CSV table of C-alpha atoms in Angstrom, one decimal:
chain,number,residue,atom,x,y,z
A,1,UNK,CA,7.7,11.7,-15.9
A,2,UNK,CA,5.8,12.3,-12.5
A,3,UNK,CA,2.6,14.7,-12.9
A,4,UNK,CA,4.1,18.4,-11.3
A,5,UNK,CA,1.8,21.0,-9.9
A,6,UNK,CA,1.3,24.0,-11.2
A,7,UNK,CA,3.4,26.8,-10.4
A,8,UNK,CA,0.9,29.1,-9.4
A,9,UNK,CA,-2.6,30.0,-7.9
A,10,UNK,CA,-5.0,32.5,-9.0
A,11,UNK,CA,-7.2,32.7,-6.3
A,12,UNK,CA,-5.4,31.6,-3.0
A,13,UNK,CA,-3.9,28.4,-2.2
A,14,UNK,CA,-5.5,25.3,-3.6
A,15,UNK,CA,-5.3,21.4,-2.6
A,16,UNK,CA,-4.8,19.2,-5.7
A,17,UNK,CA,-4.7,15.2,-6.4
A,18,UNK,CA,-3.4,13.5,-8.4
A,19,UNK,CA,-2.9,10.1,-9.6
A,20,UNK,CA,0.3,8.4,-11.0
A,21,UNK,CA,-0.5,8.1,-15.1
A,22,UNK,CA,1.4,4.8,-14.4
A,23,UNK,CA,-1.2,3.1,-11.6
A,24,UNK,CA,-2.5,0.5,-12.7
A,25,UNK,CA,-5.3,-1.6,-11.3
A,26,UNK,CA,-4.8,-3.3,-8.0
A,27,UNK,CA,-3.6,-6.9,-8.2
A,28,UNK,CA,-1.8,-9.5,-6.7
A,29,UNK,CA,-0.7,-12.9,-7.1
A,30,UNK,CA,-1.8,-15.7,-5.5
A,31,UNK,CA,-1.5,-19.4,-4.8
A,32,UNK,CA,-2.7,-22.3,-2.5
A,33,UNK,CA,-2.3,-25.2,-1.8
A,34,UNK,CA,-4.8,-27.9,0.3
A,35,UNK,CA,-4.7,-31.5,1.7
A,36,UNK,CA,-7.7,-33.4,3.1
A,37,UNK,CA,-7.7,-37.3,4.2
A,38,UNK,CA,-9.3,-39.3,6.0
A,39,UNK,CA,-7.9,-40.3,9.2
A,40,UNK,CA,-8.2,-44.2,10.4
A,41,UNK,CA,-10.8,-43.3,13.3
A,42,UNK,CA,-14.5,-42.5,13.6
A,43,UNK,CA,-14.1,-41.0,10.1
A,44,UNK,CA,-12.5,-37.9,11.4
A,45,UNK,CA,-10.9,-36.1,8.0
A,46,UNK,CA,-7.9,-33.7,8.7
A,47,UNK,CA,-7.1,-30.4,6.6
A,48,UNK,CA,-4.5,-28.5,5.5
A,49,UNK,CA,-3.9,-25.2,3.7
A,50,UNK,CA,-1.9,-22.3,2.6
A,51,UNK,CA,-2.4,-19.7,0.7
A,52,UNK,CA,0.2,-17.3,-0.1
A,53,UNK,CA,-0.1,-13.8,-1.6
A,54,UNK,CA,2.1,-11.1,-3.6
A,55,UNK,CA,1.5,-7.7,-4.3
A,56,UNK,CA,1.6,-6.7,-7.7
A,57,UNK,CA,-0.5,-3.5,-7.5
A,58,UNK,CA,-1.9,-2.0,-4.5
A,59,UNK,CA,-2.2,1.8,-3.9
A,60,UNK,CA,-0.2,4.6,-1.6
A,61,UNK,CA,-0.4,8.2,-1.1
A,62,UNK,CA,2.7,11.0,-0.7
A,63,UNK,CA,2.4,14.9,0.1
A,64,UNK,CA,4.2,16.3,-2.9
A,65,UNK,CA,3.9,19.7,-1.3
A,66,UNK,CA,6.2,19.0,1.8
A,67,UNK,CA,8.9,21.2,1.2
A,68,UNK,CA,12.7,20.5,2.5
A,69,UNK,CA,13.5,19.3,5.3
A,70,UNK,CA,14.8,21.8,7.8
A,71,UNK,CA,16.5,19.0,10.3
A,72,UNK,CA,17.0,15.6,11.5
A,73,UNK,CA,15.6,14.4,14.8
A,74,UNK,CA,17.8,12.7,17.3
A,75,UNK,CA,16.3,9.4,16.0
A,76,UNK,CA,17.2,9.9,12.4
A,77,UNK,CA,13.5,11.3,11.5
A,78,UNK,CA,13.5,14.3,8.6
A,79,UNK,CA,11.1,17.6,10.5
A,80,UNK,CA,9.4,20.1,8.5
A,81,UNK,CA,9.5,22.7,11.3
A,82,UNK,CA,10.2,26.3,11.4
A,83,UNK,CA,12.8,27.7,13.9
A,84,UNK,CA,9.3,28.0,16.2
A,85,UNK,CA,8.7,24.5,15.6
A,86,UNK,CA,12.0,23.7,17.9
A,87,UNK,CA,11.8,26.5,20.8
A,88,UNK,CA,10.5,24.2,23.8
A,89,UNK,CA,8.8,27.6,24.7
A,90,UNK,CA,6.4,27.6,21.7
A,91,UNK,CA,5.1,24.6,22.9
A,92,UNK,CA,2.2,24.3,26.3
A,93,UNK,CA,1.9,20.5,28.0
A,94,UNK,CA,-0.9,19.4,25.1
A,95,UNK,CA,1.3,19.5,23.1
A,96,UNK,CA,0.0,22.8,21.1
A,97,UNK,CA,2.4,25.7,19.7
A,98,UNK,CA,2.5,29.0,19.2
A,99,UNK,CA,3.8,30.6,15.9
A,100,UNK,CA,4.7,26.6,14.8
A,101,UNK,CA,4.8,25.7,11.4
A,102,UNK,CA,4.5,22.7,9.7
A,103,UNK,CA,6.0,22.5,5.9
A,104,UNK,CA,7.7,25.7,6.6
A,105,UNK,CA,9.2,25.4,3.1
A,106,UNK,CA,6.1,24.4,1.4
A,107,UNK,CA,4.7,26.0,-1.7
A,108,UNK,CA,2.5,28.6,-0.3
A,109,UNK,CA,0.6,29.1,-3.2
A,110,UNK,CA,-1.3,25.4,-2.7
A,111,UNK,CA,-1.9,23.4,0.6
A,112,UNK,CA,-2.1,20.0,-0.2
A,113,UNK,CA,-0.9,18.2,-3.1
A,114,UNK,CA,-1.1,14.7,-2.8
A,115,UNK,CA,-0.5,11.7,-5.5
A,116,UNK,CA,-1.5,8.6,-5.7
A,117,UNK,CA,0.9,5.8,-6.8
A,118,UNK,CA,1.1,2.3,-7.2
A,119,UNK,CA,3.4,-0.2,-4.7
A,120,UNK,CA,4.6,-3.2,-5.4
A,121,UNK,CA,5.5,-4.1,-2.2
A,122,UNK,CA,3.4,-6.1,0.8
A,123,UNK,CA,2.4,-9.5,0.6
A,124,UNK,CA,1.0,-12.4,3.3
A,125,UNK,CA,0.9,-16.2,4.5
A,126,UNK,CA,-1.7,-18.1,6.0
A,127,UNK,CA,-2.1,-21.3,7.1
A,128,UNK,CA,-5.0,-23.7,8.3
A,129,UNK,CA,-4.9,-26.7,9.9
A,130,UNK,CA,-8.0,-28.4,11.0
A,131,UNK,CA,-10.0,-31.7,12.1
A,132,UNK,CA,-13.7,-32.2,11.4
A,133,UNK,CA,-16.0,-35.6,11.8
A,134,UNK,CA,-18.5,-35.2,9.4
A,135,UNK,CA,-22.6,-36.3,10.3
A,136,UNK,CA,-22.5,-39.2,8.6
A,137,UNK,CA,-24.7,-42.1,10.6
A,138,UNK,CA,-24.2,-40.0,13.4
A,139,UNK,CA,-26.4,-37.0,14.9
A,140,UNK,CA,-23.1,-35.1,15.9
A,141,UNK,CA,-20.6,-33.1,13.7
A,142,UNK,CA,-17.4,-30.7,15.0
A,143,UNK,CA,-14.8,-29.2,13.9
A,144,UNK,CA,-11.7,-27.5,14.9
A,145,UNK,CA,-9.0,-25.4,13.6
A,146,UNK,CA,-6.3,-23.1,13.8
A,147,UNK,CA,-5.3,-20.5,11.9
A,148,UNK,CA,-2.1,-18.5,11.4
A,149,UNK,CA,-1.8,-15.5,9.4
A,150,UNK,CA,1.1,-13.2,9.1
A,151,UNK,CA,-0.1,-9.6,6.1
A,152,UNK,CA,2.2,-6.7,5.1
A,153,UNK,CA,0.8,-3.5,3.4
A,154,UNK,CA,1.9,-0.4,2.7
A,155,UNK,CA,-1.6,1.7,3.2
A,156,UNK,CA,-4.4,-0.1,5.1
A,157,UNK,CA,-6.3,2.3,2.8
A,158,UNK,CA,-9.0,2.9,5.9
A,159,UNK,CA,-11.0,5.7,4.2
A,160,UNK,CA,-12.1,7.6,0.9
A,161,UNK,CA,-10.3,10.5,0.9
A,162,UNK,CA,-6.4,11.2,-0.4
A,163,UNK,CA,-5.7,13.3,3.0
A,164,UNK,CA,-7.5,10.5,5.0
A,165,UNK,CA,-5.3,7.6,3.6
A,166,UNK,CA,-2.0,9.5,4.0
A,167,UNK,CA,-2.9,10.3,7.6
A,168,UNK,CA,-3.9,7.2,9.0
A,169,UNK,CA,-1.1,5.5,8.2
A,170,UNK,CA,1.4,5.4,11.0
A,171,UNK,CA,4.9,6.0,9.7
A,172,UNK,CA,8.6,7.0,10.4
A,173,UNK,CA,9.8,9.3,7.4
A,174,UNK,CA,7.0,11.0,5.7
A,175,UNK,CA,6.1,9.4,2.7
A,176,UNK,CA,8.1,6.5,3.3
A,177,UNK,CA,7.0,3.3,1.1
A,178,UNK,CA,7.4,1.0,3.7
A,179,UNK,CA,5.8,-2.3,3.4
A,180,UNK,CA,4.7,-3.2,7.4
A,181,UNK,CA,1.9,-5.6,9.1
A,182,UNK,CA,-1.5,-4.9,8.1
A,183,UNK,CA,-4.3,-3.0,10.1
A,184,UNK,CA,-6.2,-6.1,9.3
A,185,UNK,CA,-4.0,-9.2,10.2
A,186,UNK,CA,-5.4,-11.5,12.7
A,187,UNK,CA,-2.0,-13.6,13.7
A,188,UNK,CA,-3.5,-16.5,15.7
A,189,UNK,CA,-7.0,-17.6,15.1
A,190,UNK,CA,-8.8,-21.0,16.8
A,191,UNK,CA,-12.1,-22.1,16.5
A,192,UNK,CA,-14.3,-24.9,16.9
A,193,UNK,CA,-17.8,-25.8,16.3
A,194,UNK,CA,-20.4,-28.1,17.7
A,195,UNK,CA,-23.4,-29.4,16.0
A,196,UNK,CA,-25.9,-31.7,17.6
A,197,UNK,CA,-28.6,-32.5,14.5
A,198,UNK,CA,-31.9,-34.8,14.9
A,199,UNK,CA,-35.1,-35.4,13.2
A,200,UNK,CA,-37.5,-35.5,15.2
A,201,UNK,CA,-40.5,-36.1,13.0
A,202,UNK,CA,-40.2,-37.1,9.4
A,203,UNK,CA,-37.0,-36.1,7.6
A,204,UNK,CA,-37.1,-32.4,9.2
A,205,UNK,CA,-34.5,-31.6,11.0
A,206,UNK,CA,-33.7,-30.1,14.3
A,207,UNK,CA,-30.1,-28.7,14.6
A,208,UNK,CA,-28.5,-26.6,17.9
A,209,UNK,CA,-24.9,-25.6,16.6
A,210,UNK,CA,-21.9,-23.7,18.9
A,211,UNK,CA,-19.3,-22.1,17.1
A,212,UNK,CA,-16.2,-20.9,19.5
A,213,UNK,CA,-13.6,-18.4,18.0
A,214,UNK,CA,-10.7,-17.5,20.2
A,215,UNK,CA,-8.1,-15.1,17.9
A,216,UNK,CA,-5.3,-12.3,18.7
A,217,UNK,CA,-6.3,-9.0,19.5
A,218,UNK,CA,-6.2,-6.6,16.2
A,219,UNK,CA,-2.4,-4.8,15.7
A,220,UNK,CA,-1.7,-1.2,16.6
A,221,UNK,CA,1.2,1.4,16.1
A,222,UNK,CA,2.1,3.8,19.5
A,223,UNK,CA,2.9,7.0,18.5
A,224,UNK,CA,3.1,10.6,19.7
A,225,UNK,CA,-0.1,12.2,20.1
A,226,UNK,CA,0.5,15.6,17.9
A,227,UNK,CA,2.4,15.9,14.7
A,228,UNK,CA,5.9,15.3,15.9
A,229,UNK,CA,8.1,15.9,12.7
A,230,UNK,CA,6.0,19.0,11.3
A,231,UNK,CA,4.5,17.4,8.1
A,232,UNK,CA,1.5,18.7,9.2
A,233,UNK,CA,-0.3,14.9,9.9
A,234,UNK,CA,-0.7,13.5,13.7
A,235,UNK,CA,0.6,9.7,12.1
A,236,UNK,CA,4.1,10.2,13.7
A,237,UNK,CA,5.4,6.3,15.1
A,238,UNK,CA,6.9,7.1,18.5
A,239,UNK,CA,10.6,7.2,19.4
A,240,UNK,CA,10.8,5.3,22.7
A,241,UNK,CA,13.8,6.6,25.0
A,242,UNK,CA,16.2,3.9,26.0
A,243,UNK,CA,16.3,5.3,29.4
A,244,UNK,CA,16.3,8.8,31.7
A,245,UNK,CA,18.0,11.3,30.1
A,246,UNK,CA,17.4,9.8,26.6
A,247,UNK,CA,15.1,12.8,25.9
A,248,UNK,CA,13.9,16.0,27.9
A,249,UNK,CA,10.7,16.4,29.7
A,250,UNK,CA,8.4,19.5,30.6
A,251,UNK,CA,8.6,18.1,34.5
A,252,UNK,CA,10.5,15.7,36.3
A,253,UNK,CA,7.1,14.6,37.4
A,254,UNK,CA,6.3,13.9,34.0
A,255,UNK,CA,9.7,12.1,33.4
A,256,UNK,CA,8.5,9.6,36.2
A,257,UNK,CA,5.3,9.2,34.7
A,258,UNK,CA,6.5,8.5,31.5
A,259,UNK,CA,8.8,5.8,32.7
A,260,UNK,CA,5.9,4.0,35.0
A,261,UNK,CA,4.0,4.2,32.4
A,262,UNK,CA,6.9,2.6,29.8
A,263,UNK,CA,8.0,-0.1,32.7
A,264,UNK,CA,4.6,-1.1,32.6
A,265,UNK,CA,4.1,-1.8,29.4
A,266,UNK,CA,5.8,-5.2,27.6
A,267,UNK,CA,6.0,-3.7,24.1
A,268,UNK,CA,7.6,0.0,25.4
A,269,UNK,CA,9.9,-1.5,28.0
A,270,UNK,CA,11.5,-4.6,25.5
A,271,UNK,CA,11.9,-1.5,23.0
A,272,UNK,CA,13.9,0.9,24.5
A,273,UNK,CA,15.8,3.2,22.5
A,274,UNK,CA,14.2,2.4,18.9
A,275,UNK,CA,11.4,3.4,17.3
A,276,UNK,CA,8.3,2.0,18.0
A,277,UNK,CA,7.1,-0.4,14.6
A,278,UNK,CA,4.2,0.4,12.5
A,279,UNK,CA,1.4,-2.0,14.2
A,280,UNK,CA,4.2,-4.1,15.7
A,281,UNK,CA,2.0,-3.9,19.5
A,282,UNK,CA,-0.9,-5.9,19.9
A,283,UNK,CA,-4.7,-5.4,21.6
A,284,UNK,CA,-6.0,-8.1,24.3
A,285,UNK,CA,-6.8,-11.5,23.2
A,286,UNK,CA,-10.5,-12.1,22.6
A,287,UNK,CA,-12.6,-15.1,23.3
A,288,UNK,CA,-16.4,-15.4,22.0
A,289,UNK,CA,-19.4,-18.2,21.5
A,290,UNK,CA,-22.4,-18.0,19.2
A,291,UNK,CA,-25.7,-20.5,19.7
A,292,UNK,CA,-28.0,-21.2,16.8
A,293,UNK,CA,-30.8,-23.4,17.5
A,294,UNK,CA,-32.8,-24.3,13.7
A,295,UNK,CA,-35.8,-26.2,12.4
A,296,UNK,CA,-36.8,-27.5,9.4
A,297,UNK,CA,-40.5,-27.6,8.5
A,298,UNK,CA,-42.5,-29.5,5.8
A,299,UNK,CA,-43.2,-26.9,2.6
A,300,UNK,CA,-45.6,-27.3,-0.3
A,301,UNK,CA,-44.9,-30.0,-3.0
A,302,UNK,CA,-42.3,-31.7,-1.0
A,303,UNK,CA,-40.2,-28.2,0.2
A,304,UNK,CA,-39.3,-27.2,3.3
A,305,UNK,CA,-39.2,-24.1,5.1
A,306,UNK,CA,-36.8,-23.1,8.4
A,307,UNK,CA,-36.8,-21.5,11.0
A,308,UNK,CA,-33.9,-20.3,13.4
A,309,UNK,CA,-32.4,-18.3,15.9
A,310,UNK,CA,-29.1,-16.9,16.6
A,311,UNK,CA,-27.7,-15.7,19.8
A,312,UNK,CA,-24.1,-13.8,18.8
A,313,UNK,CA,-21.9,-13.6,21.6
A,314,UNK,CA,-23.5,-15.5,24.4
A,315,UNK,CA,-21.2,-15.5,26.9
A,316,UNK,CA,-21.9,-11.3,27.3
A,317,UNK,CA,-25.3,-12.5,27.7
A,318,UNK,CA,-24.7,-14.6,30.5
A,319,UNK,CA,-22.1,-12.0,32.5
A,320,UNK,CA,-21.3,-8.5,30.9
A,321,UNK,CA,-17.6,-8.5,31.0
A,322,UNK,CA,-17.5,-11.8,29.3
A,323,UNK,CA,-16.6,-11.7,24.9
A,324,UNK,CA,-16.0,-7.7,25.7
A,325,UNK,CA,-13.3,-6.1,22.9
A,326,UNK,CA,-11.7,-3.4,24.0
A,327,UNK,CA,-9.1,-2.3,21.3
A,328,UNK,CA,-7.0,0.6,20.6
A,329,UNK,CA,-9.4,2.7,18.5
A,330,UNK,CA,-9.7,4.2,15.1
A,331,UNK,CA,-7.0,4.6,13.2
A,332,UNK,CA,-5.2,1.7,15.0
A,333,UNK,CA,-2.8,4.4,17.1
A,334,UNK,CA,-2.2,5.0,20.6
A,335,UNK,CA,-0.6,8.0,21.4
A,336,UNK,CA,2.2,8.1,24.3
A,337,UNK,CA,3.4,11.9,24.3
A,338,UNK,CA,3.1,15.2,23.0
A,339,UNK,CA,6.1,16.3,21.0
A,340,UNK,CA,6.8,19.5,22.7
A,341,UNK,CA,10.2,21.3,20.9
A,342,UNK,CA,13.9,20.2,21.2
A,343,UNK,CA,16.3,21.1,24.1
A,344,UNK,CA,19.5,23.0,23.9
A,345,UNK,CA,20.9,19.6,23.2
A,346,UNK,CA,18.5,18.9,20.1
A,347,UNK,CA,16.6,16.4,22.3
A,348,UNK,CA,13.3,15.6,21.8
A,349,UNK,CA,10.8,17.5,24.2
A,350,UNK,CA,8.1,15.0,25.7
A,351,UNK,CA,5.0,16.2,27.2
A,352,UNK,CA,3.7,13.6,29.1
A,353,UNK,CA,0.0,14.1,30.1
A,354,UNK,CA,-0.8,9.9,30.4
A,355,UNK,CA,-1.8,8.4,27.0
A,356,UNK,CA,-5.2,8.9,26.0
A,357,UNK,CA,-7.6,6.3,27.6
A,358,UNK,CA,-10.3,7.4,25.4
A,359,UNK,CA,-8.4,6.0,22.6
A,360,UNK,CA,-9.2,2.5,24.0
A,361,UNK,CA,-12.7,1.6,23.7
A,362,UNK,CA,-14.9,-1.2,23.8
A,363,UNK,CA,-16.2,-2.4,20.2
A,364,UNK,CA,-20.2,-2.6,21.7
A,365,UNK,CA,-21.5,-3.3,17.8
A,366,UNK,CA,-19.3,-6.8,18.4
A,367,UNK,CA,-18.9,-6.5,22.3
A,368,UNK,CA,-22.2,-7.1,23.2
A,369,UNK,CA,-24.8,-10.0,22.9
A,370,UNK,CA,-27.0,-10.0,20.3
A,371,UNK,CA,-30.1,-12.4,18.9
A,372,UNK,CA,-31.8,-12.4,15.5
A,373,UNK,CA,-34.7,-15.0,14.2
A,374,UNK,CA,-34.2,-15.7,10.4
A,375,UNK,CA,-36.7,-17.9,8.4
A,376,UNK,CA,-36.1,-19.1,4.7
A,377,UNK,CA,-38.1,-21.3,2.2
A,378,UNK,CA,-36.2,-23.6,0.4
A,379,UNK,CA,-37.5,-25.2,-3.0
């Protein structure tokens, strides 16, 4: 049977984890498949791939100590609330209560007790088709390529901690086991690289390569900006109105934000009335060029050494808002509103205070040029 916590707690309230006794290692399966030939001109050769994937083992987290539910949102969603948690007047405009609390009918003799458990569920595709025209008697070589990808996962499993994994995954009911697309799926990915190769002196030669990438913008999940079913985590996947009236706000200036805000976004307005899917909105598209410019030199006893330099991202170094990445940030969620209560009606309260723009940010570790000299000796 499942490991069960103990029943009490001699010196205050303890968090405990645990791990399933039947976890096993993570696994999955796998299989691909690839066809190369050469085409009937210039010696171009053309590629194809898939490779397919199937989880067998892979790793999740649930909050045993959650305690019942103590009612069902207007969406469907099980809260965790005490009778605080629903008074609109417990609530201020960020979205903060007085006298809430979360996993009212918790045990109160231990805060968190989380276990980890294996999934079975989650899986992905990816495909690769691609031309290249090798050197051969020729001082030129490219290639292009395109990419499609489509990855589910239960947990992106995006830090080291138990309470870290089951809070920054974005879900729907809390400890759902629900298999959606990964943190880490990159849907549509082209690139193409350039390679101009000569030697100039003896057999050493002198190379100046351009590699282009051009790929979708990373996946994110909009949610509400507090902990919105009282579970105690702020990983809540928003509930989008499908229209005024829908849900109650703390202002009717807020209700017209809100809707600006939602009219001007594709995702929000093509989903009215559902709730908003686990990584199912997308960041900007991003476009980027690397140079690397290499030389072979003669070595000792017939070896040769080289020399070369790299210039990542040189289109930021040629204008500053060119191969920029500005992505929703860490853990992939943009929150829209504060939950703020229910209404007399057992409508959601939104506090609209405009989402957080902090929460986009521009990636400068990838945003930003950068140039690096590397030397090796080869023998």
């Amino acid at each position: 049977g499942r490991p069960c916590p103990p029943t009490s707690a001699a010196g205050g309230a303890e968090a405990i984890d645990f791990i399933d006794p039947d976890l096993g290692q993570p696994a999955v399966w796998k299989a691909n498949l690839a066809f190369d030939t050469e085409l009937p001109w210039w010696g171009v050769v053309a590629s194809a791939e898939g490779v397919w994937t199937q989880v067998k083992e892979a790793l999740f987290y649930q909050e045993l100590n959650i305690g019942d539910s103590t009612r069902v949102g207007q969406d469907g969603r099980q809260l965790y609330w005490n009778p605080a948690g629903y008074d609109r007047s417990s609530w201020n405009q960020n979205g903060v209560g007085t006298g809430v609390d979360a996993r009212t009918l918790r045990d109160r003799d231990f805060t968190n007790v989380i276990l980890t458990r294996g999934t079975d569920e989650g899986e992905s595709q990816q495909y690769t088709f691609s031309l290249n025209k090798p050197f051969n008697d020729s001082d030129w070589y490219w290639q292009v390529a395109y990419t499609f990808t489509h990855a589910t996962e239960v947990s992106a499993l995006t830090s080291s901690t138990s309470g870290s994994q089951l809070g920054n995954n974005a879900v729907f009911q809390a400890n759902e086991e629900v298999a959606s697309r990964s943190n880490y799926e990159i849907r549509d990915r082209f690139s193409a690289a350039l390679t101009w190769q000569h030697a100039f002196f003896g057999d050493n030669n002198t190379s100046v390569s351009m590699f282009y990438e051009g790929r979708s913008g990373r996946p994110f999940s909009y949610t509400f900006d507090n902990d919105a079913n009282g579970d105690g985590r702020f990983n809540d996947l928003l509930y989008i109105p499908s229209g005024p009236g829908d849900v109650s706000f703390g202002s009717a200036a807020e209700e017209e934000a809100f809707w600006a805000y939602v009219e001007g976004d594709e995702y929000l307005r093509s989903h009215k009335g559902q709730i908003a899917g686990r990584n199912a909105a997308r960041n900007e598209w991003v476009n980027q060029f690397d140079i690397r410019i290499s030389q072979e030199l003669p070595g000792f006893f017939n070896n040769k050494a080289e020399i070369w330099l790299d210039i990542l991202n040189v289109g930021n170094l040629i204008n500053k808002d060119w191969g920029r990445i500005e992505e929703v940030g860490f853990p992939a969620m943009k929150g829209i509103v504060e939950y703020g209560g229910l209404d007399a009606d057992g409508k959601y309260v939104y506090r609209f205070n405009n989402p957080d723009s902090a929460n986009i940010y521009d990636d400068k570790g990838v945003s930003r040029w950068a140039a690096q000299i590397g030397f090796r000796y080869k023998f």
